[in-house]
Coordinates of N, CA and C in Angstrom, one line a residue:
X1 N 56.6 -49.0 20.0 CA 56.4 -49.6 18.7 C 56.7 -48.5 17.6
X2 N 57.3 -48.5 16.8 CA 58.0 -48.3 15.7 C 56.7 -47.5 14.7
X3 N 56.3 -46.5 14.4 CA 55.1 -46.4 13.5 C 55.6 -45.4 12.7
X4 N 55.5 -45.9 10.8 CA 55.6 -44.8 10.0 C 54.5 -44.7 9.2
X5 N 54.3 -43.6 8.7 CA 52.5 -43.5 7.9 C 53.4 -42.2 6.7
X6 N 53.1 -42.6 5.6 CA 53.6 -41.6 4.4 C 52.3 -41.9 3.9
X7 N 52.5 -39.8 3.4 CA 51.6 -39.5 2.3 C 52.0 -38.5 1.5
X8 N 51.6 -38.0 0.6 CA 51.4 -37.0 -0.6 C 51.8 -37.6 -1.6
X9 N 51.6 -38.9 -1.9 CA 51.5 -39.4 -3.3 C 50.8 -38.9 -4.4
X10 N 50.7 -39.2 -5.1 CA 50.0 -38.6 -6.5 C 50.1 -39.3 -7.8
X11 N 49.3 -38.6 -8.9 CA 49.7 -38.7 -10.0 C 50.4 -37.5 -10.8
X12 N 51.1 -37.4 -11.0 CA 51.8 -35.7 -11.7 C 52.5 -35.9 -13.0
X13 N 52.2 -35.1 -13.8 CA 53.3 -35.1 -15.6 C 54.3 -34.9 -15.4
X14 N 55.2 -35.6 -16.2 CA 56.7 -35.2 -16.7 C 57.3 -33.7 -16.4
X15 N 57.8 -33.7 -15.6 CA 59.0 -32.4 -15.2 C 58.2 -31.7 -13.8
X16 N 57.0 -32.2 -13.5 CA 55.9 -31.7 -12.2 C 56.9 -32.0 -10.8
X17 N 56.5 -31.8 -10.0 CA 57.0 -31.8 -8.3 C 55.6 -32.1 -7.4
X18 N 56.4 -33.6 -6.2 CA 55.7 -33.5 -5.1 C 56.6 -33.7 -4.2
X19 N 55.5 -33.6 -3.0 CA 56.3 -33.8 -1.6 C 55.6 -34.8 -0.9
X20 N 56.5 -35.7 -0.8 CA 56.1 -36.6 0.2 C 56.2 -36.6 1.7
X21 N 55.4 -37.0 3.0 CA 55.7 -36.9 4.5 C 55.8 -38.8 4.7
X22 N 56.4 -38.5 6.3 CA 56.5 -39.6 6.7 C 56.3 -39.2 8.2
X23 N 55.8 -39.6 8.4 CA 54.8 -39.3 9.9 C 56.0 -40.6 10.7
X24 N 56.9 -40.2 11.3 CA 57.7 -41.3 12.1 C 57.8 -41.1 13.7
X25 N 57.4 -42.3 14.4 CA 57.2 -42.0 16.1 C 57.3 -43.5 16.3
X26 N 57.8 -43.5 17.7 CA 58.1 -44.6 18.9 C 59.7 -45.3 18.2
X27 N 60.4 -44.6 17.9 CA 62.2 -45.0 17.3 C 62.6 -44.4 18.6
X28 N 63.5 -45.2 19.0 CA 64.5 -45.1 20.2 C 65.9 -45.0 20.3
X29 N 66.5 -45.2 18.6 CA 67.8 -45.5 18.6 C 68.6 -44.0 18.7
X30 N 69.6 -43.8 19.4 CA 70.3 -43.0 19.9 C 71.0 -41.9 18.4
X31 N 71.3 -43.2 17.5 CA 71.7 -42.7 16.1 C 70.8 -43.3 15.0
X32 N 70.6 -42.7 14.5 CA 69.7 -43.7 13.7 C 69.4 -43.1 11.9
X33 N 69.1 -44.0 11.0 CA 69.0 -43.6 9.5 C 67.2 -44.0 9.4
X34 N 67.0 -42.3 8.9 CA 65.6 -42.4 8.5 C 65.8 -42.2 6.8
X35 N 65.0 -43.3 5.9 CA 65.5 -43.0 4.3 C 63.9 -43.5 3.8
X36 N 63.8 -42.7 2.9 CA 63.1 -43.2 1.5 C 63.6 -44.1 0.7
X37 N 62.4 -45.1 -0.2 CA 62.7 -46.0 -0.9 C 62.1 -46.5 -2.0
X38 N 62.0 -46.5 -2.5 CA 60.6 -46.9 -3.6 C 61.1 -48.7 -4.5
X39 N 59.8 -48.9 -4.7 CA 59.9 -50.0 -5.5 C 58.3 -50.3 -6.7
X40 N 59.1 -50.2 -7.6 CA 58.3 -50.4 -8.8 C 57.5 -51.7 -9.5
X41 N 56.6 -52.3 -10.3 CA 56.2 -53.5 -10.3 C 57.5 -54.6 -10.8
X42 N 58.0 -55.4 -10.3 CA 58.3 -56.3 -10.9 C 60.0 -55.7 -10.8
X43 N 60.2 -54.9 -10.0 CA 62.0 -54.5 -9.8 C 62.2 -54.8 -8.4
X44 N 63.1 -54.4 -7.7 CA 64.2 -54.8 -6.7 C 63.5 -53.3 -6.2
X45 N 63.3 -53.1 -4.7 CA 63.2 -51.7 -3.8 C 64.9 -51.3 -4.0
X46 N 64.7 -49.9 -3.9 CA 65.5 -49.0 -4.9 C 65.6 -48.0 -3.4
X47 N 66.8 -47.6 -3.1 CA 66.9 -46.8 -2.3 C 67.3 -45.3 -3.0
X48 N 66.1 -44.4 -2.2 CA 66.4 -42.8 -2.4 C 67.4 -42.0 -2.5
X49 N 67.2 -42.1 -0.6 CA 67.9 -41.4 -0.1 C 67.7 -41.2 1.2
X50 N 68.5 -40.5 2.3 CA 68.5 -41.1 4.2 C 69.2 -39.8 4.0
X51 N 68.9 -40.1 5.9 CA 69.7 -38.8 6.6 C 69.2 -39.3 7.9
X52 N 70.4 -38.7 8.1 CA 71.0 -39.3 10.1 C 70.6 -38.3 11.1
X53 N 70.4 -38.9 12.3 CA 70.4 -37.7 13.1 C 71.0 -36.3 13.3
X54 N 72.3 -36.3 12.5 CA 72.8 -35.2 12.4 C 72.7 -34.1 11.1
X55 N 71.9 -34.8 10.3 CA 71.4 -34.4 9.1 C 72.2 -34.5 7.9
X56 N 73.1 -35.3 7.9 CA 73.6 -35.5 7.0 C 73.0 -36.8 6.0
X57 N 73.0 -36.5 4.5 CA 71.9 -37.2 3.9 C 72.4 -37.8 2.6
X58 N 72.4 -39.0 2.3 CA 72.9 -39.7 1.2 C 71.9 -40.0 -0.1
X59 N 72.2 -40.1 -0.9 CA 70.7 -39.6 -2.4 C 71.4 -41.0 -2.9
X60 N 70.3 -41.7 -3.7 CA 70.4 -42.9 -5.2 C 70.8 -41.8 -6.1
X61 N 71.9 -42.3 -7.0 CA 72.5 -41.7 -8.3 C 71.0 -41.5 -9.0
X62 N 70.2 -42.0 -9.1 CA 69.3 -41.7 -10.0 C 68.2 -40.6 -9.8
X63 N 68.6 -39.6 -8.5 CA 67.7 -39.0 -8.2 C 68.8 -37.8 -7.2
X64 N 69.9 -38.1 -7.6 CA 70.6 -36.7 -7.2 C 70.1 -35.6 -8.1
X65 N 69.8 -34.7 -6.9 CA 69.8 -32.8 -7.8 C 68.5 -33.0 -8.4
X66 N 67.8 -33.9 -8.0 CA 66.1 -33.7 -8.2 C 65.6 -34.1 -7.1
X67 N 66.1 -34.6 -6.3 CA 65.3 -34.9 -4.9 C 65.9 -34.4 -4.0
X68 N 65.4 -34.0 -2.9 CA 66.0 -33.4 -1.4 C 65.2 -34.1 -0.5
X69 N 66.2 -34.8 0.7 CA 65.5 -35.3 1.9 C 65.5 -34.3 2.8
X70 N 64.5 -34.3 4.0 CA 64.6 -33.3 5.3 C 64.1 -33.9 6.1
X71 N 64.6 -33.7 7.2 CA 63.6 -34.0 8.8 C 63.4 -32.6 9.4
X72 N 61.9 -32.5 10.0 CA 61.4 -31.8 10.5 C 61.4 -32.4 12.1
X73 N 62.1 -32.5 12.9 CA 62.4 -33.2 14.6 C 61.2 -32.9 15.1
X74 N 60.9 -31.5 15.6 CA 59.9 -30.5 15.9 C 58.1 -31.3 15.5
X75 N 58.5 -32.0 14.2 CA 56.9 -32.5 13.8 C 57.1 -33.9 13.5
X76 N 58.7 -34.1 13.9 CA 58.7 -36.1 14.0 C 58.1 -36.4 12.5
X77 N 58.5 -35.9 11.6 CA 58.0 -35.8 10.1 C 59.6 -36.1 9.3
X78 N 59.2 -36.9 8.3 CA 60.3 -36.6 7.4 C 59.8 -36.4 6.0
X79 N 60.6 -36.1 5.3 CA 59.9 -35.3 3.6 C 60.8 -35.7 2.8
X80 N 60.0 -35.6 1.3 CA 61.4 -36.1 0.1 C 60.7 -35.1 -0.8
X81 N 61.3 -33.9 -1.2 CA 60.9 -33.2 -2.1 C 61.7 -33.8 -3.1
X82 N 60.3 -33.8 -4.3 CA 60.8 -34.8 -5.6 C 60.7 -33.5 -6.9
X83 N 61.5 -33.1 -7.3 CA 61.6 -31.9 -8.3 C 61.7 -32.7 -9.7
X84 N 61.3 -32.3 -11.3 CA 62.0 -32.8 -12.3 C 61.2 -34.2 -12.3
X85 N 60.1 -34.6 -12.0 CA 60.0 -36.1 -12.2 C 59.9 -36.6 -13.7
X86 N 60.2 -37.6 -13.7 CA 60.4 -38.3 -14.2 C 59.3 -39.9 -15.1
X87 N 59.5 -40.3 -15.9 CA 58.0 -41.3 -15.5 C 58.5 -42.6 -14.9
X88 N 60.1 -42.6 -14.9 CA 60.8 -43.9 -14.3 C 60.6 -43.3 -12.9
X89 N 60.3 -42.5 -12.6 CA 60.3 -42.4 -10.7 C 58.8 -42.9 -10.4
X90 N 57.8 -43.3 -11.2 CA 57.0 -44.1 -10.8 C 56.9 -45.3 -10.3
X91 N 56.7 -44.8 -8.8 CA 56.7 -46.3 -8.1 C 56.0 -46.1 -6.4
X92 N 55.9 -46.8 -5.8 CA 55.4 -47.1 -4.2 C 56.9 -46.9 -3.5
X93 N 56.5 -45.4 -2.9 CA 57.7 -45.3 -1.8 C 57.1 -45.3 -0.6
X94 N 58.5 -45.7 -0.1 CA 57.9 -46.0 1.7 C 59.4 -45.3 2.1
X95 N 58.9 -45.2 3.6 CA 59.7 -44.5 4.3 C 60.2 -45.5 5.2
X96 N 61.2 -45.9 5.7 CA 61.9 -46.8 6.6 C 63.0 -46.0 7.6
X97 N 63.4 -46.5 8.8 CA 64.4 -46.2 9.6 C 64.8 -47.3 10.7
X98 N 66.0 -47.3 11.2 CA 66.7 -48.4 11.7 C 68.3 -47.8 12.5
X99 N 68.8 -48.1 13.1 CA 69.8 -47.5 13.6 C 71.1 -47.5 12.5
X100 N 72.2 -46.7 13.3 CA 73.4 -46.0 12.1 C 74.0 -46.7 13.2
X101 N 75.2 -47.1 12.5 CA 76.7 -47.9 13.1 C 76.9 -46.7 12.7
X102 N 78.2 -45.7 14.3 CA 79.1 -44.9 14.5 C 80.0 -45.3 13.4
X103 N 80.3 -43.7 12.8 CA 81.4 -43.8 11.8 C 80.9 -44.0 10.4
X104 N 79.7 -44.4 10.3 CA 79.2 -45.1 8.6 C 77.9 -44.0 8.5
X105 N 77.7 -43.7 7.5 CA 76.7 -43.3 6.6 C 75.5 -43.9 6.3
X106 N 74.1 -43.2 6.3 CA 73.4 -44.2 6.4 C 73.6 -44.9 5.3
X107 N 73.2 -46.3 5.5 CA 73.2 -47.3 3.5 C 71.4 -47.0 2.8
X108 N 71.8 -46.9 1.4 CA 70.7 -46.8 0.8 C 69.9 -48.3 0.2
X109 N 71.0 -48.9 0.9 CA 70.3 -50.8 0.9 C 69.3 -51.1 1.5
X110 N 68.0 -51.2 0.7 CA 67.2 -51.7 2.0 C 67.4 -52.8 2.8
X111 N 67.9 -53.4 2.6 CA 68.2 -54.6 3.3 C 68.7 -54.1 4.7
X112 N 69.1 -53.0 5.1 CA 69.6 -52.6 6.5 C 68.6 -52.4 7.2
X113 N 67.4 -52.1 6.9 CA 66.1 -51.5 7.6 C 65.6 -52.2 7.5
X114 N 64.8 -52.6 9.2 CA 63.8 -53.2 9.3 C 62.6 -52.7 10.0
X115 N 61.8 -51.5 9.7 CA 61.3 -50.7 10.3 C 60.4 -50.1 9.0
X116 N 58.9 -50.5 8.5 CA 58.8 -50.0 7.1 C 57.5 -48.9 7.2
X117 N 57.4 -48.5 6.7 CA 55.3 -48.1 6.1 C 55.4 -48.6 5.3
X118 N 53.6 -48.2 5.0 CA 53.2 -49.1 4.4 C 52.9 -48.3 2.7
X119 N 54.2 -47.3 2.6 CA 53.9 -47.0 1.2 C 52.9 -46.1 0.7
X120 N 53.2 -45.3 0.1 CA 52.5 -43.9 -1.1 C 52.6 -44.3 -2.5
X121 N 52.0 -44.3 -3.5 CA 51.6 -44.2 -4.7 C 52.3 -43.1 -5.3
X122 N 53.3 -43.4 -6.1 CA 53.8 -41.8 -7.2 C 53.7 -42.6 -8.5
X123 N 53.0 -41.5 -9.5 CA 52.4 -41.9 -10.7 C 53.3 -40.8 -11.4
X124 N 53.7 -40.8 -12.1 CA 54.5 -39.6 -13.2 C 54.1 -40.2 -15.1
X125 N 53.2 -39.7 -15.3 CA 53.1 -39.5 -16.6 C 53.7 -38.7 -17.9
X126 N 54.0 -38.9 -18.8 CA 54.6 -38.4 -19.9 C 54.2 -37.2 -20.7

């Protein structure tokens, strides 16, 4: 069974940094896209950013060159250092993963993932 648990949410000021974990165990897929995602009150879930088993990692335009994904294999952890925030990056991210079609990139659609947590709290103030 599929289990993700994210934390280091917060509340932080304008231009502050956190790091988010995603505690990910029992995935089986041979290739697979583990991504961040957030969704704010009353908008559409918004994709971050993913990275494949091979580590290559795809960012949302709105958070290129302020955020970095990583996997940690070793602690079955994944992270989204969030640099530069913002108070539009205020929203409930969750961490999701789902298998990669050979040849494609992970998508930053959630709609491809069906594997969720249950969400962190990021608060960015002005």
């Amino acid at each position: 069974q599929v289990q993700l648990v994210e934390s280091g949410g917060g509340s932080v000021q304008a231009g502050g940094s956190l790091r988010l974990s995603c505690a990910a165990s029992g995935y089986t897929y041979f290739r697979y896209c583990l991504g961040w995602f957030r969704q704010a009150p009353g908008k559409e879930r918004e994709g971050v950013a993913t990275i494949d088993e091979d580590g290559s990692t795809n960012y949302g335009d709105s958070v290129k060159g302020r955020f970095t994904i990583t996997l940690d294999n070793a602690k079955n952890t994944l992270y989204l250092q969030m640099g530069n925030l913002k108070p539009e990056d205020t929203a409930m991210y969750y961490c999701a993963v789902d298998r990669r079609v050979s040849g494609f990139r992970c998508p930053t659609d959630h709609q491809w993932y069906n594997n969720w947590g249950q969400g962190t709290q990021v608060t960015v103030s002005s």
